[in-house]
Coordinates of C-alpha atoms in Angstrom, one line a residue:
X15 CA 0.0 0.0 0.0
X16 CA 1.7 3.6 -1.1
X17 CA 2.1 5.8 2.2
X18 CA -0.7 7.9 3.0
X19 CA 1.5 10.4 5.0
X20 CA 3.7 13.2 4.1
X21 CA 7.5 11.7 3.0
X22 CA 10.6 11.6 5.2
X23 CA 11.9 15.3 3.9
X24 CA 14.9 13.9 2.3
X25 CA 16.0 15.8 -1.1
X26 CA 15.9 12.6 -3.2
X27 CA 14.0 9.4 -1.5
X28 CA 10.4 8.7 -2.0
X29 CA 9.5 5.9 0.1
X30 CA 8.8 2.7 -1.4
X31 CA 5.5 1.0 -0.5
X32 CA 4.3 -0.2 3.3
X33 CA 3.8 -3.6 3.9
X34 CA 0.5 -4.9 4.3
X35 CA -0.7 -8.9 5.4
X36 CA -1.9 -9.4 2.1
X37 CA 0.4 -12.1 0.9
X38 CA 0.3 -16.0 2.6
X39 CA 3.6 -17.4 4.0
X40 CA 4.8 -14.0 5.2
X41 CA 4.8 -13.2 8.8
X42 CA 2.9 -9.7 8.4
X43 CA -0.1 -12.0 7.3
X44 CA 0.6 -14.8 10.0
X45 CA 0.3 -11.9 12.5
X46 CA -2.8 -10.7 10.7
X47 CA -4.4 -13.5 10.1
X48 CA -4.1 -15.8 12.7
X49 CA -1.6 -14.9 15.9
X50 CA -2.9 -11.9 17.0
X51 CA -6.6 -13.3 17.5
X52 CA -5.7 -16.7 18.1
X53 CA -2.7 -16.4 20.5
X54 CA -1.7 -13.0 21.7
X55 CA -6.2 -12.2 22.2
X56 CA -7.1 -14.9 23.1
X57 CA -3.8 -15.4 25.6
X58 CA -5.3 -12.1 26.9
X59 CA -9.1 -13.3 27.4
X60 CA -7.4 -16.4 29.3
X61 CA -5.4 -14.4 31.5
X62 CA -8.2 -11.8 32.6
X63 CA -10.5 -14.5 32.8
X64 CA -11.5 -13.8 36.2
X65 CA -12.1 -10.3 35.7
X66 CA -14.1 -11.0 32.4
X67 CA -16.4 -13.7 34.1
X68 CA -17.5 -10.6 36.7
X69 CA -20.0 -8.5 36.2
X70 CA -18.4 -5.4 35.6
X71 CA -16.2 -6.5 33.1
X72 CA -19.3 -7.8 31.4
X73 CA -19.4 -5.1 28.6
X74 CA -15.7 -5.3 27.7
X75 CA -16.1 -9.4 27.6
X76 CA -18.2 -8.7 24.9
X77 CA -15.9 -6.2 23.0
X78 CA -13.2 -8.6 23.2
X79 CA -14.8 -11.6 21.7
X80 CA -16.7 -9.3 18.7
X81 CA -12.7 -8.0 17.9
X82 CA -11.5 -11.3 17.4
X83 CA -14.8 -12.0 15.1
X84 CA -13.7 -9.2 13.6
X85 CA -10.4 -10.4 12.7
X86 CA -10.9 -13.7 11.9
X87 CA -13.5 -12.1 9.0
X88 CA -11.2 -9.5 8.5
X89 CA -13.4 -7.0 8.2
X90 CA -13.4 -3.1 7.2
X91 CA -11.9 -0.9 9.7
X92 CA -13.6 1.0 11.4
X93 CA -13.2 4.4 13.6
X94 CA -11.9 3.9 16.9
X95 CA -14.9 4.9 19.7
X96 CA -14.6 7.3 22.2
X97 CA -15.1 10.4 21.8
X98 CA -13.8 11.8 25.1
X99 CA -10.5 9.6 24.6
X100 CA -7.4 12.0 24.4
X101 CA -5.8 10.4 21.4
X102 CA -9.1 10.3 19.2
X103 CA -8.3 13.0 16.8
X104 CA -5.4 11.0 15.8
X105 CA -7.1 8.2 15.6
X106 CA -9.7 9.7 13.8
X107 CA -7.3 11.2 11.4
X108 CA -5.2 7.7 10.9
X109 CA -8.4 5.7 10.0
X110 CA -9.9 8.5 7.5
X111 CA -6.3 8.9 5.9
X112 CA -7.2 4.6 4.5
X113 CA -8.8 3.7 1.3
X114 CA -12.5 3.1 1.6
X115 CA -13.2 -0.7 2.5
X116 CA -9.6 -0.9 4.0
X117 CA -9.8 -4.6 5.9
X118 CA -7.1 -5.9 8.8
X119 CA -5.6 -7.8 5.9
X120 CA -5.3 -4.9 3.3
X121 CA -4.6 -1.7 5.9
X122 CA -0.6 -1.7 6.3
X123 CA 0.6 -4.1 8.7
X124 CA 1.6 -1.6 11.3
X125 CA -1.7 0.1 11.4
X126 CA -3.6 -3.2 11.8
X127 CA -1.3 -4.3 14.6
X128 CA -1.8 -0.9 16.6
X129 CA -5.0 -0.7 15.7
X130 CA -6.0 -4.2 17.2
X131 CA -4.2 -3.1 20.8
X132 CA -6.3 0.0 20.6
X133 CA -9.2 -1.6 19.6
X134 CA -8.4 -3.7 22.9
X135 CA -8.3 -0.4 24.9
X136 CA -11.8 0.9 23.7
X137 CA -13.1 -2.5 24.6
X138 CA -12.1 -2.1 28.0
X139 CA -13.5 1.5 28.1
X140 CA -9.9 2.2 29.4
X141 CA -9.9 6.3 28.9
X142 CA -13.7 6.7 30.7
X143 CA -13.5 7.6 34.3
X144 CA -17.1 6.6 34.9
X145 CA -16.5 2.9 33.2
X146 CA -15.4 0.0 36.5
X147 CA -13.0 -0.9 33.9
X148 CA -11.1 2.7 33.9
X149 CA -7.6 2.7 33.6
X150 CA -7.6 -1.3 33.7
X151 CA -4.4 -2.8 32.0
X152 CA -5.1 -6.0 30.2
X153 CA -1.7 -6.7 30.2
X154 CA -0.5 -6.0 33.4
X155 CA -0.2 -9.9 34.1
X156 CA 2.1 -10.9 31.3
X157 CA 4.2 -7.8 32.6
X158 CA 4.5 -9.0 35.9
X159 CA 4.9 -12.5 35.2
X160 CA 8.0 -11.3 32.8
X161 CA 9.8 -8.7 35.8
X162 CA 9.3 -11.6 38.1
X163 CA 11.1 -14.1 36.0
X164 CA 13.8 -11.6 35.3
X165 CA 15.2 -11.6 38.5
X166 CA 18.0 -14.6 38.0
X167 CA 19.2 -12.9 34.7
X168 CA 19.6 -9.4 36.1
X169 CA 21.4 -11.0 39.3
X170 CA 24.1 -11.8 37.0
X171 CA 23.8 -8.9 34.0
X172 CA 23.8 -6.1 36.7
X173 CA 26.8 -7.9 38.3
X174 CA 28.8 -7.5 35.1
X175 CA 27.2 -3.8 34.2
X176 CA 28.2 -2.4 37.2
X177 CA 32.4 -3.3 36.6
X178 CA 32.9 -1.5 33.5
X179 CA 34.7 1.1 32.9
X180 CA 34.1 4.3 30.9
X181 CA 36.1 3.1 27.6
X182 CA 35.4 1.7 24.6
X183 CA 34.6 -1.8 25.6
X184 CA 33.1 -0.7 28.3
X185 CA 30.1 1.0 26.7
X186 CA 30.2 -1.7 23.8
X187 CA 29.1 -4.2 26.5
X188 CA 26.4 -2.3 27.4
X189 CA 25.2 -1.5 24.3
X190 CA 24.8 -4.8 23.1
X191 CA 23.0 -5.8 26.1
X192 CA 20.4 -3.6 25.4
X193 CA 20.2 -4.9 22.3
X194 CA 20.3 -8.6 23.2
X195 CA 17.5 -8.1 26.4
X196 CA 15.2 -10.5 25.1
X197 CA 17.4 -13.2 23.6
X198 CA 19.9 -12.8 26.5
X199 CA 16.5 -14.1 28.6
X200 CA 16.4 -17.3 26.8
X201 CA 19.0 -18.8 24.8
X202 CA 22.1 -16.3 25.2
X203 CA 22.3 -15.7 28.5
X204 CA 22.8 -18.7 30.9
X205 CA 20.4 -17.8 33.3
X206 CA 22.1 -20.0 36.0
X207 CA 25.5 -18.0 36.1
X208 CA 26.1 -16.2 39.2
X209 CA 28.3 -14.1 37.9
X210 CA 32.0 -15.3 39.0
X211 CA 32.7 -16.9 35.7
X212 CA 33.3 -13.7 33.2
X213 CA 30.9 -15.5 30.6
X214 CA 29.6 -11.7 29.6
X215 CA 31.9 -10.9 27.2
X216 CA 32.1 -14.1 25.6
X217 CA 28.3 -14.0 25.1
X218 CA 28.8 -10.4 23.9
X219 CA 31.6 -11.3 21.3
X220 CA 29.1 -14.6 20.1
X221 CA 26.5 -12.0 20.0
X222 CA 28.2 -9.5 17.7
X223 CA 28.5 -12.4 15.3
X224 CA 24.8 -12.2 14.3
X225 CA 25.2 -9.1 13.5
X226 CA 23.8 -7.7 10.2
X227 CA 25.3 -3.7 10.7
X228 CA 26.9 -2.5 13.8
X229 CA 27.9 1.1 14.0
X230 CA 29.3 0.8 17.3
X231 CA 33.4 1.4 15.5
X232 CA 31.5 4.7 14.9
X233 CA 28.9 5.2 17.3
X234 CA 31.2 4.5 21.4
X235 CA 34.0 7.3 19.6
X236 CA 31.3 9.7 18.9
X237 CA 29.4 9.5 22.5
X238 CA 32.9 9.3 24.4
X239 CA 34.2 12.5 22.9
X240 CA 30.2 14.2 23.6
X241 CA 30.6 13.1 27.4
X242 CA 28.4 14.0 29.3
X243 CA 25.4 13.8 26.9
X244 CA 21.8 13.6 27.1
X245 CA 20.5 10.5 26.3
X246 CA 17.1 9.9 25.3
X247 CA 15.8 5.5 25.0
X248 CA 12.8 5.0 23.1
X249 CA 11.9 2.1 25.3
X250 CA 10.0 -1.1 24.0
X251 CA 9.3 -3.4 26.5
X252 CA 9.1 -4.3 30.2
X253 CA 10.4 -7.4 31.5
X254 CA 14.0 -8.5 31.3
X255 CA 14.4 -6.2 27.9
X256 CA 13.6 -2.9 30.4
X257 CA 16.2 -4.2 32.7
X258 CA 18.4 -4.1 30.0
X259 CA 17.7 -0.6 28.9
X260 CA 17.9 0.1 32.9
X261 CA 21.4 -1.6 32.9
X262 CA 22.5 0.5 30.0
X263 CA 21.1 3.7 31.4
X264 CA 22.8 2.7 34.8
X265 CA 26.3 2.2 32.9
X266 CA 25.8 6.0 31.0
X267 CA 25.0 7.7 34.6
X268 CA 27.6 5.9 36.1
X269 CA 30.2 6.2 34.3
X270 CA 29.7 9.8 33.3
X271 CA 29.3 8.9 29.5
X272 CA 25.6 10.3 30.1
X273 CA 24.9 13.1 32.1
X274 CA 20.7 12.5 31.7
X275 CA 18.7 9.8 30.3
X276 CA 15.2 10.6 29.3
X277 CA 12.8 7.3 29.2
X278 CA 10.0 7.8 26.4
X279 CA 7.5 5.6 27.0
X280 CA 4.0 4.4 26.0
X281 CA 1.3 6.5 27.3
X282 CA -1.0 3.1 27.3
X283 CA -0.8 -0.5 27.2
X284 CA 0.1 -1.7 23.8
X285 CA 1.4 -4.4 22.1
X286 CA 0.9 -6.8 25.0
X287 CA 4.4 -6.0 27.1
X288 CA 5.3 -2.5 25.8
X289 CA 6.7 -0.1 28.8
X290 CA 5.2 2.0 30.2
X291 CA 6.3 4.7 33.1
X292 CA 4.1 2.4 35.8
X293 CA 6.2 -0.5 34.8
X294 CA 9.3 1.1 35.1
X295 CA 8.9 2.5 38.5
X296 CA 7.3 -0.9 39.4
X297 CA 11.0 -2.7 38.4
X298 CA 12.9 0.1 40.0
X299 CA 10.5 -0.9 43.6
X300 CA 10.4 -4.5 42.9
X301 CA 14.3 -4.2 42.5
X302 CA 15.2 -2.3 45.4
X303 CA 13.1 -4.4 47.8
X304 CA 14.8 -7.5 46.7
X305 CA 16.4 -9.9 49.6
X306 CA 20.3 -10.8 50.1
X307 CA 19.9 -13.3 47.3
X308 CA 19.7 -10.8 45.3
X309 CA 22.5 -8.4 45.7
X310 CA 22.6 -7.1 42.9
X311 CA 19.9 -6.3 41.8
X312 CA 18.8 -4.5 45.3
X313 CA 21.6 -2.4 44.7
X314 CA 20.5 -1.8 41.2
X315 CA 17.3 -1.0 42.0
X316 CA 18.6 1.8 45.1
X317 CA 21.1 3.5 42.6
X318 CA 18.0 3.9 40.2
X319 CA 15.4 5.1 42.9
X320 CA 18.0 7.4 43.5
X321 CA 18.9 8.6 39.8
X322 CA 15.1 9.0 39.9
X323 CA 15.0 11.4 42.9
X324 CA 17.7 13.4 41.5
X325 CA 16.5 14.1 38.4
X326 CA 19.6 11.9 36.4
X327 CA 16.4 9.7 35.3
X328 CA 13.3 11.3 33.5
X329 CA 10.5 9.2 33.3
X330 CA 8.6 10.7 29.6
X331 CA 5.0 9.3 28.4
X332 CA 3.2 10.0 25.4
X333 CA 0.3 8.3 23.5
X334 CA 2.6 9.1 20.3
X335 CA 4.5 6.1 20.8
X336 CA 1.4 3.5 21.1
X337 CA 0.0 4.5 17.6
X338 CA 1.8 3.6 13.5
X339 CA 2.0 6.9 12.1
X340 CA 6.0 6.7 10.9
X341 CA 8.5 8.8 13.4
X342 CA 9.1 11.1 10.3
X343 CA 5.6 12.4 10.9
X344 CA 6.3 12.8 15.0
X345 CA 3.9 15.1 17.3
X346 CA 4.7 18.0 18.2
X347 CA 5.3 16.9 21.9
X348 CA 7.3 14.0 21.0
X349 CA 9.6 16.2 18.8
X350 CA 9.9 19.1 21.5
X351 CA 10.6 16.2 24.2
X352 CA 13.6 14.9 22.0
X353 CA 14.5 18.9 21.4
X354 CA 17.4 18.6 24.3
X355 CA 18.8 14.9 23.3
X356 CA 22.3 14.4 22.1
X357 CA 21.6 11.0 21.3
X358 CA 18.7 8.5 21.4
X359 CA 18.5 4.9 21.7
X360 CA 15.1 3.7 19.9
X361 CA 14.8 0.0 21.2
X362 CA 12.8 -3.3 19.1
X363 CA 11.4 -4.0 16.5
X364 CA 8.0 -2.3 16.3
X365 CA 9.7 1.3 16.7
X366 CA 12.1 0.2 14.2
X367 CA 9.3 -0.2 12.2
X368 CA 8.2 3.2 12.5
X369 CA 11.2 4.5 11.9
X370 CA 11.3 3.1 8.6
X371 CA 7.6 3.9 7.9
X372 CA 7.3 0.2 7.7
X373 CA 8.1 0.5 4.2
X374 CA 9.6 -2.3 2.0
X375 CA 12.9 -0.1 1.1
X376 CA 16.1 -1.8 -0.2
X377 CA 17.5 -4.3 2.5
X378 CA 21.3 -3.0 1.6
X379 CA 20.6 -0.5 -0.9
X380 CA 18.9 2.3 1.1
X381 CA 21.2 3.2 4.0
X382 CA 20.1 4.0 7.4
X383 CA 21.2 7.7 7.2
X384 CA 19.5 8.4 4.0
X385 CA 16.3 6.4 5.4
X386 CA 16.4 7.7 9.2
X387 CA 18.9 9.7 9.9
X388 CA 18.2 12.7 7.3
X389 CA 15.0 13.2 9.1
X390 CA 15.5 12.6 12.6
X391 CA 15.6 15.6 15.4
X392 CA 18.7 14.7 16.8
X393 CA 21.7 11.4 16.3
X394 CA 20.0 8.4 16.2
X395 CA 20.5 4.8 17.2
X396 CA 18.9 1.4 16.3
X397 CA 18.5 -1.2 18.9
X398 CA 17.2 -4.1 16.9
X399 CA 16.3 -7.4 16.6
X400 CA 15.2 -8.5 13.1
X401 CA 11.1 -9.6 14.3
X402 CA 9.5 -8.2 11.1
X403 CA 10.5 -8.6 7.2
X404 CA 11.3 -5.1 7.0
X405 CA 14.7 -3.2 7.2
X406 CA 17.3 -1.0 5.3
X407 CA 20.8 -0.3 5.5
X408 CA 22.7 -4.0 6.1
X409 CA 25.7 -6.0 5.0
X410 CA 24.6 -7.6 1.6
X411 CA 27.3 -10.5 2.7
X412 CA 26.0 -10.9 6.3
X413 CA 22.6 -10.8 5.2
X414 CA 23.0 -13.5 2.6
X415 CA 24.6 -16.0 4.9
X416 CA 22.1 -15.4 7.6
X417 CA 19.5 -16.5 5.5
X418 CA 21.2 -19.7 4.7
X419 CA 22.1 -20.4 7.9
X420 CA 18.5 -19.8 9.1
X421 CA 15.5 -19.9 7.1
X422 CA 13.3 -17.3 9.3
X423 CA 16.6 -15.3 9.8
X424 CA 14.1 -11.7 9.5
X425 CA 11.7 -12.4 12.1
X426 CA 13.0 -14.9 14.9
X427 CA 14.9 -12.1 16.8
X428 CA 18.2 -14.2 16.2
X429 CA 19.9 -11.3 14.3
X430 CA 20.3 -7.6 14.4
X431 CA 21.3 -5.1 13.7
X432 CA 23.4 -1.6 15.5
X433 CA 22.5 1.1 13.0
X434 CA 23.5 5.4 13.8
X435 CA 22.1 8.5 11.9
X436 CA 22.6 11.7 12.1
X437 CA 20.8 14.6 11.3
X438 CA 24.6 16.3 11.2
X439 CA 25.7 13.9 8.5

C-alpha cells in the first residue's frame, strides 16, 4: 500500500510501498491472520478471565470476543470509539487517511497491529473515568509474570554492568546488552550464572556475530568525545528487555558517559508488554526491595530510585508512541521532548518499524542515514532485533549468509542489527 502520510523530507528518496498482510507465507499475514486473534487475544481473554467472568467486566467481555470475530472475517476498519479519549483525533485522522473498504488484511501491517491493541483499549473502556473498567491494563499480568522471571538474569547482568569502565569496551558491553535483552533471557544468557565466571563478554563477542550492521566502531568514539550527553531511549518493553535498557542507562550515569537519560514511554498499554512509566517505576521498587539473594539487583534497584530522585532519570510518556504513524511524521510533543537529546536509543522491532515507515525499502541499498537519519531531530540509534521482514541499510554479505544459515533469519529475533544516523551527516 503507497504511504498515506507526508514523505521523510529527504531531497531525493520517496518511500517505497508499506507492507501490508496481504500475501500468505509471510509473517505480516501470519500476525494478521491468525496470531494476533488466536494467540496474543485470546492469551489475553485467558489471562483476565477472572475479571471477564464478573459483572463489571461484562461489557468489555463482549468487546473482546466481537474484535476477534472481527479479525478472523477481517473486516473493514472502522473508527476507533470514544469520543472523550485523548488520542481520538489522531485516531480519527489515521483511520480517515485509509482507502475506503480498507480490511485488517489490506490496511498496512503496522496500522492493523496498533490498531487491534487500541481496539483492545476501547473495549475495555480504558480512557472513561465513569467505566469499572477505567484505567484497567489487560496486560498487566504478562508484565508481571515477565519482571518476576527476570530476577536470576539481572542478578548476574547487573553484576557484570556495574564493573565497567568508561572506555570503549566498556560502553560496547552495554550496548549490546540492550540490544540482546530478550534473547539474552532465553538462549544467550545462561540464566544459571552467578556471575564469577566472566561469561559476559564471551556472550557479547558470540552475539556480535549475528550481527547484520553495527555502527558501534562509529557510534562509542562519537558519544565518548560528547561526554556528558543527554541520552534519550525510546523504550519497548518491560520485562527483562527494560532491565536491560535500565542496565545500559545505569552504565551511562555511572560512568559519566551520560549526564541524563530521558525514558520515552507508551502512554497506554500496547502491544501486549510495551513499557510504560508504571512499569518502570514498578521494576525500579520491585528491585530495590529485593532480599540478600539478590544483591545485585537490590543495589540496582537503590542507585535507580536514587537517579530517579535526583533528576539523572526522567520518566517521559506520550500516546505518540502506542500509535503507527511513521516517526518522520512525529507530534509536536514527541519532537519538543527529544529537542534537548544528544543522542537517542530507539529500542525493538515495532519502533524500528516506525522509523522506517514500515516500508519495504532496499535491505542494503537504502542506508540507514538516508532512510532515518536525514529526518530525525537529533543522532539516532537502532536497537534491533530483526522480528519483522522489513529493514534498510545492512551488510549484503551478512545478510545473505544469515539466510542460509537460518530460514526465518528476518523475524526470529536471532539477528540484528546496531544502526547510527545523524541529522549532522
Amino acid at each position: 500500500m503507497s504511504v498515506p502520510y507526508a514523505p521523510p523530507p529527504h531531497p531525493t528518496l520517496t518511500p517505497p510501498p508499506m507492507l501490508t498482510s496481504t500475501t500468505p507465507g509471510t509473517w505480516a499475514h501470519d500476525t494478521m491472520s491468525r496470531r494476533i486473534e488466536a494467540d496474543i487475544l485470546a492469551r489475553l481473554e485467558e489471562e483476565n478471565s477472572e475479571e471477564l467472568s464478573s459483572s463489571q467486566f461484562t461489557a468489555a467481555a463482549a468487546k473482546v470476543a466481537s474484535l476477534r470475530k472481527e479479525i478472523q472475517e477481517s473486516t473493514v476498519i472502522r473508527p476507533v470509539e470514544g469520543p472523550n479519549d485523548p488520542d481520538i483525533a489522531d485516531w480519527d485522522s489515521l483511520v480517515s487517511s485509509l482507502p475506503p473498504s480498507t480490511t485488517y488484511l489490506t490496511a498496512p501491517w503496522l496500522t492493523a497491529e496498533f490498531y487491534v491493541y487500541r481496539r483492545v483499549l476501547e473495549a475495555f473502556d480504558y480512557f472513561n473515568p465513569s467505566s469499572p473498567t477505567h484505567k484497567f491494563d489487560p496486560f498487566v499480568k504478562q508484565k508481571r509474570a515477565g519482571l518476576l522471571s527476570s530476577v536470576s538474569s539481572a542478578e548476574a547482568l547487573l553484576g557484570r554492568i556495574v564493573k565497567l569502565k568508561k572506555n570503549d569496551s566498556g560502553l560496547q558491553v552495554a550496548l549490546l546488552s540492550a540490544l540482546w535483552g530478550n534473547k539474552m533471557d532465553l538462549s544467550i544468557w545462561p540464566a544459571d550464572s552467578d556471575g564469577s565466571v566472566d561469561v559476559f563478554t564471551s556472550i557479547v563477542e558470540n552475539a556480535a556475530n549475528n550481527l547484520l550492521w553495527d555502527d558501534t566502531p562509529t557510534l562509542i568514539p562519537s558519544m565518548l568525545a560528547s561526554s556528558p550527553c543527554s541520552v534519550h531511549i525510546i523504550v519497548d518493553n518491560a520485562g527483562f528487555e527494560l532491565v536491560t535498557d535500565l542496565a545500559l542507562a545505569d552504565y551511562l550515569v555511572a560512568s559519566g558517559v551520560a549526564s541524563t537519560v530521558t525514558f520515552q514511554l507508551k502512554g497506554h498499554p500496547t502491544f501486549v508488554s510495551d513499557a510504560m512509566e508504571s512499569d518502570l517505576l514498578e521494576t525500579v521498587d520491585h528491585f530495590s526491595k529485593l532480599a540478600d539473594s539478590h544483591l545485585n539487583c537490590a543495589a540496582a534497584g537503590e542507585r535507580w530510585s536514587k537517579y530517579l530522585t535526583e533528576g539523572k532519570w526522567i520518566c517521559r510518556e506520550d500516546y505518540y508512541w502506542c500509535q503507527p504513524f511513521p516517526m518522520w511524521k512525529m507530534s509536536d510533543k514527541a519532537t519538543s521532548s527529544l529537542k534537548d537529546a544528544d543522542y537517542c536509543f530507539v529500542k525493538g522491532d515495532a519502533n524500528y518499524r516506525r522509523l522506517l515507515g514500515d516500508c519495504a525499502w532496499d535491505y542494503v541499498n537504502d542506508s540507514f542515514q538516508d532512510v532515518v537519519g536525514s529526518y530525525f531531530p537529533c543522532n539516532v540509534v537502532a536497537l534491533r532485533t530483526l522480528k519483522a521482514e522489513v529493514g534498510c541499510g545492512m551488510k549484503k554479505d551478512l545478510m545473505e549468509a544469515a539466510a542460509v544459515a537460518d530460514s526465518n533469519w528476518q523475524v526470529n529475533g536471532n539477528w540484528g542489527v546496531v544502526q547510527f544516523g545523524s541529522p549532522e551527516k
